[in-house]
Amino acid sequence: MYVDPLHNEQELLRQIAQGNESAFRMFFDHYTPQLFTFVEKLTKSKADAEEIVQDTFIKIWTHREMLPGIEKPGHYIYVIARNKALDNIRKAARDQRLLDQVWANISTAADNTLENELRSREYYQLIDQALRRLPEQKQRVFQLSRMEGLSHLEISQRLGLSKSRVNNILVESLKHVKSFLEQHTAIVAFFLWLGSRNRLF
């Protein structure tokens, strides 16, 4: 994507490299609007786009000594933002697979293998105990997803969170539940280890 460069941009970059915060603010204000639009189209999330744009300019400021040698700053900025957006998308995809696999293991454990070793009521009491140790927001997200069957988009809209944040919360919550079960019953630990080794961690 092309954005008109700033007037006397190379001089501005030189000033930024020397730590001039006013010059950096001018640079930031010039490129941010179209950069945000570009990233939002990739991620489909305003919250993620805001975070990625912020991280992009943090990286630029942190490595500002490189700026005077960059011939096309606009292109440089978009490459950084694009790579961060793609990393975000790939991470969300990995986390979703992890989420689905861990939940499948837990559900299968409750429905089948553990029937003769651990009564279903006691098993779900353990899950409930694990969930009560989580912050309220994580409990709510878990309940909406697993108990009420809402999609990530529906949860994000109801709670005012980004879809990626909802996904991350569910991944973290399921890891916590799995760890809690492993600590409290050896047979659950064995089943989850057997079902998840070579696939999850």
PDB file of C-alpha atoms in Angstrom:
ATOM      1  CA  MET A   1       0.000   0.000   0.000  1.00  0.00           C
ATOM      2  CA  TYR A   2       1.281   3.441  -0.923  1.00  0.00           C
ATOM      3  CA  VAL A   3       1.026   6.538   1.264  1.00  0.00           C
ATOM      4  CA  ASP A   4       2.379   9.919   0.241  1.00  0.00           C
ATOM      5  CA  PRO A   5       5.618  10.563   2.148  1.00  0.00           C
ATOM      6  CA  LEU A   6       5.938  13.498   4.471  1.00  0.00           C
ATOM      7  CA  HIS A   7       7.581  16.693   3.299  1.00  0.00           C
ATOM      8  CA  ASN A   8      11.344  16.457   3.795  1.00  0.00           C
ATOM      9  CA  GLU A   9      10.867  12.990   5.249  1.00  0.00           C
ATOM     10  CA  GLN A  10      14.553  12.060   5.320  1.00  0.00           C
ATOM     11  CA  GLU A  11      15.266  15.028   7.579  1.00  0.00           C
ATOM     12  CA  LEU A  12      12.379  13.962   9.806  1.00  0.00           C
ATOM     13  CA  LEU A  13      13.808  10.459  10.027  1.00  0.00           C
ATOM     14  CA  ARG A  14      17.183  11.876  10.991  1.00  0.00           C
ATOM     15  CA  GLN A  15      15.543  13.832  13.806  1.00  0.00           C
ATOM     16  CA  ILE A  16      13.658  10.755  15.009  1.00  0.00           C
ATOM     17  CA  ALA A  17      16.894   8.770  15.017  1.00  0.00           C
ATOM     18  CA  GLN A  18      18.310  11.416  17.357  1.00  0.00           C
ATOM     19  CA  GLY A  19      15.372  10.938  19.729  1.00  0.00           C
ATOM     20  CA  ASN A  20      13.169  13.870  18.675  1.00  0.00           C
ATOM     21  CA  GLU A  21       9.737  12.918  20.027  1.00  0.00           C
ATOM     22  CA  SER A  22       7.910  15.720  18.200  1.00  0.00           C
ATOM     23  CA  ALA A  23       9.248  14.447  14.886  1.00  0.00           C
ATOM     24  CA  PHE A  24       8.176  10.942  15.804  1.00  0.00           C
ATOM     25  CA  ARG A  25       4.658  12.172  16.668  1.00  0.00           C
ATOM     26  CA  MET A  26       4.409  13.814  13.243  1.00  0.00           C
ATOM     27  CA  PHE A  27       5.565  10.564  11.632  1.00  0.00           C
ATOM     28  CA  PHE A  28       3.092   8.549  13.718  1.00  0.00           C
ATOM     29  CA  ASP A  29       0.128  10.817  12.963  1.00  0.00           C
ATOM     30  CA  HIS A  30       0.858  10.748   9.243  1.00  0.00           C
ATOM     31  CA  TYR A  31       1.029   6.986   8.790  1.00  0.00           C
ATOM     32  CA  THR A  32      -1.319   5.654  11.485  1.00  0.00           C
ATOM     33  CA  PRO A  33      -4.781   6.149   9.855  1.00  0.00           C
ATOM     34  CA  GLN A  34      -4.096   4.178   6.663  1.00  0.00           C
ATOM     35  CA  LEU A  35      -1.910   1.675   8.491  1.00  0.00           C
ATOM     36  CA  PHE A  36      -4.766   0.966  10.897  1.00  0.00           C
ATOM     37  CA  THR A  37      -7.195   0.432   7.997  1.00  0.00           C
ATOM     38  CA  PHE A  38      -4.739  -1.925   6.327  1.00  0.00           C
ATOM     39  CA  VAL A  39      -4.212  -4.033   9.463  1.00  0.00           C
ATOM     40  CA  GLU A  40      -7.911  -4.109  10.356  1.00  0.00           C
ATOM     41  CA  LYS A  41      -8.700  -5.572   6.929  1.00  0.00           C
ATOM     42  CA  LEU A  42      -6.189  -8.341   7.604  1.00  0.00           C
ATOM     43  CA  THR A  43      -7.189  -9.164  11.170  1.00  0.00           C
ATOM     44  CA  LYS A  44     -10.929  -8.320  11.029  1.00  0.00           C
ATOM     45  CA  SER A  45     -10.537  -6.824  14.502  1.00  0.00           C
ATOM     46  CA  LYS A  46     -10.275  -3.176  15.544  1.00  0.00           C
ATOM     47  CA  ALA A  47      -8.770  -4.130  18.899  1.00  0.00           C
ATOM     48  CA  ASP A  48      -6.087  -6.283  17.274  1.00  0.00           C
ATOM     49  CA  ALA A  49      -5.392  -3.598  14.668  1.00  0.00           C
ATOM     50  CA  GLU A  50      -4.886  -0.980  17.375  1.00  0.00           C
ATOM     51  CA  GLU A  51      -2.465  -3.241  19.227  1.00  0.00           C
ATOM     52  CA  ILE A  52      -0.534  -4.166  16.083  1.00  0.00           C
ATOM     53  CA  VAL A  53      -0.207  -0.543  14.956  1.00  0.00           C
ATOM     54  CA  GLN A  54       1.001   0.423  18.414  1.00  0.00           C
ATOM     55  CA  ASP A  55       3.527  -2.441  18.436  1.00  0.00           C
ATOM     56  CA  THR A  56       4.701  -1.406  14.969  1.00  0.00           C
ATOM     57  CA  PHE A  57       5.542   2.115  16.053  1.00  0.00           C
ATOM     58  CA  ILE A  58       7.094   0.887  19.288  1.00  0.00           C
ATOM     59  CA  LYS A  59       9.432  -1.224  17.176  1.00  0.00           C
ATOM     60  CA  ILE A  60      10.199   1.733  14.914  1.00  0.00           C
ATOM     61  CA  TRP A  61      11.010   3.950  17.894  1.00  0.00           C
ATOM     62  CA  THR A  62      13.073   1.245  19.599  1.00  0.00           C
ATOM     63  CA  HIS A  63      15.162   0.796  16.424  1.00  0.00           C
ATOM     64  CA  ARG A  64      15.017   4.426  15.347  1.00  0.00           C
ATOM     65  CA  GLU A  65      18.766   4.579  14.665  1.00  0.00           C
ATOM     66  CA  MET A  66      18.049   2.569  11.498  1.00  0.00           C
ATOM     67  CA  LEU A  67      15.610   5.115  10.055  1.00  0.00           C
ATOM     68  CA  PRO A  68      18.041   7.433   8.197  1.00  0.00           C
ATOM     69  CA  GLY A  69      19.151   4.509   6.028  1.00  0.00           C
ATOM     70  CA  ILE A  70      15.619   3.540   4.953  1.00  0.00           C
ATOM     71  CA  GLU A  71      14.749   4.792   1.476  1.00  0.00           C
ATOM     72  CA  LYS A  72      11.012   4.049   1.567  1.00  0.00           C
ATOM     73  CA  PRO A  73       9.736   4.531   5.137  1.00  0.00           C
ATOM     74  CA  GLY A  74       6.107   3.962   4.156  1.00  0.00           C
ATOM     75  CA  HIS A  75       6.931   0.560   2.727  1.00  0.00           C
ATOM     76  CA  TYR A  76       9.112  -0.225   5.751  1.00  0.00           C
ATOM     77  CA  ILE A  77       6.233   0.517   8.128  1.00  0.00           C
ATOM     78  CA  TYR A  78       3.742  -1.579   6.192  1.00  0.00           C
ATOM     79  CA  VAL A  79       6.080  -4.556   6.058  1.00  0.00           C
ATOM     80  CA  ILE A  80       6.480  -4.475   9.847  1.00  0.00           C
ATOM     81  CA  ALA A  81       2.718  -4.135  10.396  1.00  0.00           C
ATOM     82  CA  ARG A  82       1.900  -6.815   7.831  1.00  0.00           C
ATOM     83  CA  ASN A  83       4.284  -9.305   9.434  1.00  0.00           C
ATOM     84  CA  LYS A  84       2.871  -8.606  12.893  1.00  0.00           C
ATOM     85  CA  ALA A  85      -0.684  -9.028  11.564  1.00  0.00           C
ATOM     86  CA  LEU A  86       0.170 -12.333   9.904  1.00  0.00           C
ATOM     87  CA  ASP A  87       1.851 -13.556  13.105  1.00  0.00           C
ATOM     88  CA  ASN A  88      -1.331 -12.624  14.975  1.00  0.00           C
ATOM     89  CA  ILE A  89      -3.482 -14.574  12.492  1.00  0.00           C
ATOM     90  CA  ARG A  90      -1.217 -17.633  12.615  1.00  0.00           C
ATOM     91  CA  LYS A  91      -1.167 -17.591  16.425  1.00  0.00           C
ATOM     92  CA  ALA A  92      -4.971 -17.389  16.553  1.00  0.00           C
ATOM     93  CA  ALA A  93      -5.206 -20.393  14.218  1.00  0.00           C
ATOM     94  CA  ARG A  94      -2.757 -22.414  16.333  1.00  0.00           C
ATOM     95  CA  ASP A  95      -4.562 -21.473  19.535  1.00  0.00           C
ATOM     96  CA  GLN A  96      -7.912 -22.487  18.043  1.00  0.00           C
ATOM     97  CA  ARG A  97      -6.569 -25.919  17.128  1.00  0.00           C
ATOM     98  CA  LEU A  98      -5.106 -26.266  20.610  1.00  0.00           C
ATOM     99  CA  LEU A  99      -8.396 -25.171  22.118  1.00  0.00           C
ATOM    100  CA  ASP A 100     -10.390 -27.724  20.141  1.00  0.00           C
ATOM    101  CA  GLN A 101      -7.964 -30.554  20.903  1.00  0.00           C
ATOM    102  CA  VAL A 102      -7.769 -29.911  24.638  1.00  0.00           C
ATOM    103  CA  TRP A 103     -11.532 -29.632  24.960  1.00  0.00           C
ATOM    104  CA  ALA A 104     -12.009 -32.820  22.933  1.00  0.00           C
ATOM    105  CA  ASN A 105      -9.651 -34.623  25.319  1.00  0.00           C
ATOM    106  CA  ILE A 106     -11.461 -33.342  28.393  1.00  0.00           C
ATOM    107  CA  SER A 107     -14.899 -34.125  26.963  1.00  0.00           C
ATOM    108  CA  THR A 108     -13.869 -37.612  25.886  1.00  0.00           C
ATOM    109  CA  ALA A 109     -12.360 -38.258  29.286  1.00  0.00           C
ATOM    110  CA  ALA A 110     -15.597 -37.345  31.001  1.00  0.00           C
ATOM    111  CA  ASP A 111     -17.830 -39.281  28.608  1.00  0.00           C
ATOM    112  CA  ASN A 112     -15.941 -42.529  28.126  1.00  0.00           C
ATOM    113  CA  THR A 113     -12.645 -43.643  29.641  1.00  0.00           C
ATOM    114  CA  LEU A 114     -13.264 -42.388  33.157  1.00  0.00           C
ATOM    115  CA  GLU A 115     -16.749 -43.801  33.606  1.00  0.00           C
ATOM    116  CA  ASN A 116     -15.574 -46.798  35.606  1.00  0.00           C
ATOM    117  CA  GLU A 117     -12.987 -44.869  37.602  1.00  0.00           C
ATOM    118  CA  LEU A 118     -14.527 -41.531  38.382  1.00  0.00           C
ATOM    119  CA  ARG A 119     -18.244 -40.712  38.537  1.00  0.00           C
ATOM    120  CA  SER A 120     -19.304 -38.027  36.114  1.00  0.00           C
ATOM    121  CA  ARG A 121     -20.626 -35.834  38.933  1.00  0.00           C
ATOM    122  CA  GLU A 122     -17.290 -35.889  40.742  1.00  0.00           C
ATOM    123  CA  TYR A 123     -15.404 -35.217  37.532  1.00  0.00           C
ATOM    124  CA  TYR A 124     -17.409 -32.112  36.741  1.00  0.00           C
ATOM    125  CA  GLN A 125     -17.068 -30.977  40.330  1.00  0.00           C
ATOM    126  CA  LEU A 126     -13.314 -30.978  39.742  1.00  0.00           C
ATOM    127  CA  ILE A 127     -13.791 -28.916  36.593  1.00  0.00           C
ATOM    128  CA  ASP A 128     -16.018 -26.522  38.523  1.00  0.00           C
ATOM    129  CA  GLN A 129     -13.373 -26.190  41.241  1.00  0.00           C
ATOM    130  CA  ALA A 130     -10.770 -25.440  38.597  1.00  0.00           C
ATOM    131  CA  LEU A 131     -12.930 -22.773  36.991  1.00  0.00           C
ATOM    132  CA  ARG A 132     -13.670 -21.057  40.317  1.00  0.00           C
ATOM    133  CA  ARG A 133      -9.941 -20.386  40.654  1.00  0.00           C
ATOM    134  CA  LEU A 134      -9.998 -18.294  37.481  1.00  0.00           C
ATOM    135  CA  PRO A 135     -10.753 -14.540  37.332  1.00  0.00           C
ATOM    136  CA  GLU A 136     -14.407 -13.680  36.846  1.00  0.00           C
ATOM    137  CA  GLN A 137     -13.966 -12.622  33.221  1.00  0.00           C
ATOM    138  CA  LYS A 138     -12.370 -15.946  32.285  1.00  0.00           C
ATOM    139  CA  GLN A 139     -15.142 -17.849  34.066  1.00  0.00           C
ATOM    140  CA  ARG A 140     -17.737 -15.868  32.134  1.00  0.00           C
ATOM    141  CA  VAL A 141     -16.077 -16.452  28.776  1.00  0.00           C
ATOM    142  CA  PHE A 142     -15.758 -20.164  29.495  1.00  0.00           C
ATOM    143  CA  GLN A 143     -19.411 -20.404  30.541  1.00  0.00           C
ATOM    144  CA  LEU A 144     -20.652 -18.587  27.440  1.00  0.00           C
ATOM    145  CA  SER A 145     -18.541 -20.791  25.176  1.00  0.00           C
ATOM    146  CA  ARG A 146     -18.881 -24.236  26.738  1.00  0.00           C
ATOM    147  CA  MET A 147     -22.137 -24.038  28.659  1.00  0.00           C
ATOM    148  CA  GLU A 148     -24.197 -21.734  26.433  1.00  0.00           C
ATOM    149  CA  GLY A 149     -22.597 -22.604  23.106  1.00  0.00           C
ATOM    150  CA  LEU A 150     -21.880 -19.058  21.936  1.00  0.00           C
ATOM    151  CA  SER A 151     -19.367 -18.473  19.162  1.00  0.00           C
ATOM    152  CA  HIS A 152     -16.229 -16.419  19.694  1.00  0.00           C
ATOM    153  CA  LEU A 153     -17.806 -13.556  17.755  1.00  0.00           C
ATOM    154  CA  GLU A 154     -20.971 -13.646  19.883  1.00  0.00           C
ATOM    155  CA  ILE A 155     -18.910 -13.669  23.089  1.00  0.00           C
ATOM    156  CA  SER A 156     -16.730 -10.806  21.887  1.00  0.00           C
ATOM    157  CA  GLN A 157     -19.811  -8.734  21.068  1.00  0.00           C
ATOM    158  CA  ARG A 158     -21.509  -9.492  24.368  1.00  0.00           C
ATOM    159  CA  LEU A 159     -18.465  -8.785  26.536  1.00  0.00           C
ATOM    160  CA  GLY A 160     -16.822  -6.067  24.452  1.00  0.00           C
ATOM    161  CA  LEU A 161     -13.661  -8.089  23.805  1.00  0.00           C
ATOM    162  CA  SER A 162     -11.817  -8.803  20.572  1.00  0.00           C
ATOM    163  CA  LYS A 163     -12.246 -12.272  19.058  1.00  0.00           C
ATOM    164  CA  SER A 164      -8.566 -12.999  19.551  1.00  0.00           C
ATOM    165  CA  ARG A 165      -8.837 -12.046  23.239  1.00  0.00           C
ATOM    166  CA  VAL A 166     -11.800 -14.416  23.654  1.00  0.00           C
ATOM    167  CA  ASN A 167      -9.797 -17.158  21.974  1.00  0.00           C
ATOM    168  CA  ASN A 168      -6.767 -16.516  24.189  1.00  0.00           C
ATOM    169  CA  ILE A 169      -8.920 -16.591  27.326  1.00  0.00           C
ATOM    170  CA  LEU A 170     -10.397 -19.963  26.358  1.00  0.00           C
ATOM    171  CA  VAL A 171      -6.975 -21.406  25.592  1.00  0.00           C
ATOM    172  CA  GLU A 172      -5.634 -20.205  28.951  1.00  0.00           C
ATOM    173  CA  SER A 173      -8.707 -21.485  30.795  1.00  0.00           C
ATOM    174  CA  LEU A 174      -8.535 -24.945  29.272  1.00  0.00           C
ATOM    175  CA  LYS A 175      -4.835 -25.198  30.041  1.00  0.00           C
ATOM    176  CA  HIS A 176      -5.663 -24.290  33.629  1.00  0.00           C
ATOM    177  CA  VAL A 177      -8.451 -26.903  33.833  1.00  0.00           C
ATOM    178  CA  LYS A 178      -6.200 -29.567  32.348  1.00  0.00           C
ATOM    179  CA  SER A 179      -3.424 -28.736  34.825  1.00  0.00           C
ATOM    180  CA  PHE A 180      -5.861 -28.777  37.740  1.00  0.00           C
ATOM    181  CA  LEU A 181      -7.217 -32.188  36.772  1.00  0.00           C
ATOM    182  CA  GLU A 182      -3.717 -33.567  36.402  1.00  0.00           C
ATOM    183  CA  GLN A 183      -2.930 -32.463  39.934  1.00  0.00           C
ATOM    184  CA  HIS A 184      -6.050 -34.010  41.455  1.00  0.00           C
ATOM    185  CA  THR A 185      -6.484 -37.386  39.856  1.00  0.00           C
ATOM    186  CA  ALA A 186      -3.842 -39.630  38.361  1.00  0.00           C
ATOM    187  CA  ILE A 187      -6.180 -41.374  35.945  1.00  0.00           C
ATOM    188  CA  VAL A 188      -7.320 -38.081  34.444  1.00  0.00           C
ATOM    189  CA  ALA A 189      -3.709 -37.047  34.077  1.00  0.00           C
ATOM    190  CA  PHE A 190      -2.868 -40.325  32.385  1.00  0.00           C
ATOM    191  CA  PHE A 191      -5.763 -40.079  29.954  1.00  0.00           C
ATOM    192  CA  LEU A 192      -5.069 -36.478  28.988  1.00  0.00           C
ATOM    193  CA  TRP A 193      -1.375 -37.182  28.652  1.00  0.00           C
ATOM    194  CA  LEU A 194      -2.096 -40.205  26.459  1.00  0.00           C
ATOM    195  CA  GLY A 195      -4.542 -38.315  24.296  1.00  0.00           C
ATOM    196  CA  SER A 196      -2.547 -35.133  23.976  1.00  0.00           C
ATOM    197  CA  ARG A 197       1.112 -36.135  23.791  1.00  0.00           C
ATOM    198  CA  ASN A 198       2.650 -35.673  20.360  1.00  0.00           C
ATOM    199  CA  ARG A 199      -0.299 -33.394  19.453  1.00  0.00           C
ATOM    200  CA  LEU A 200      -0.547 -30.501  21.864  1.00  0.00           C
ATOM    201  CA  PHE A 201       2.567 -29.513  23.714  1.00  0.00           C
TER     202      PHE A 201
END
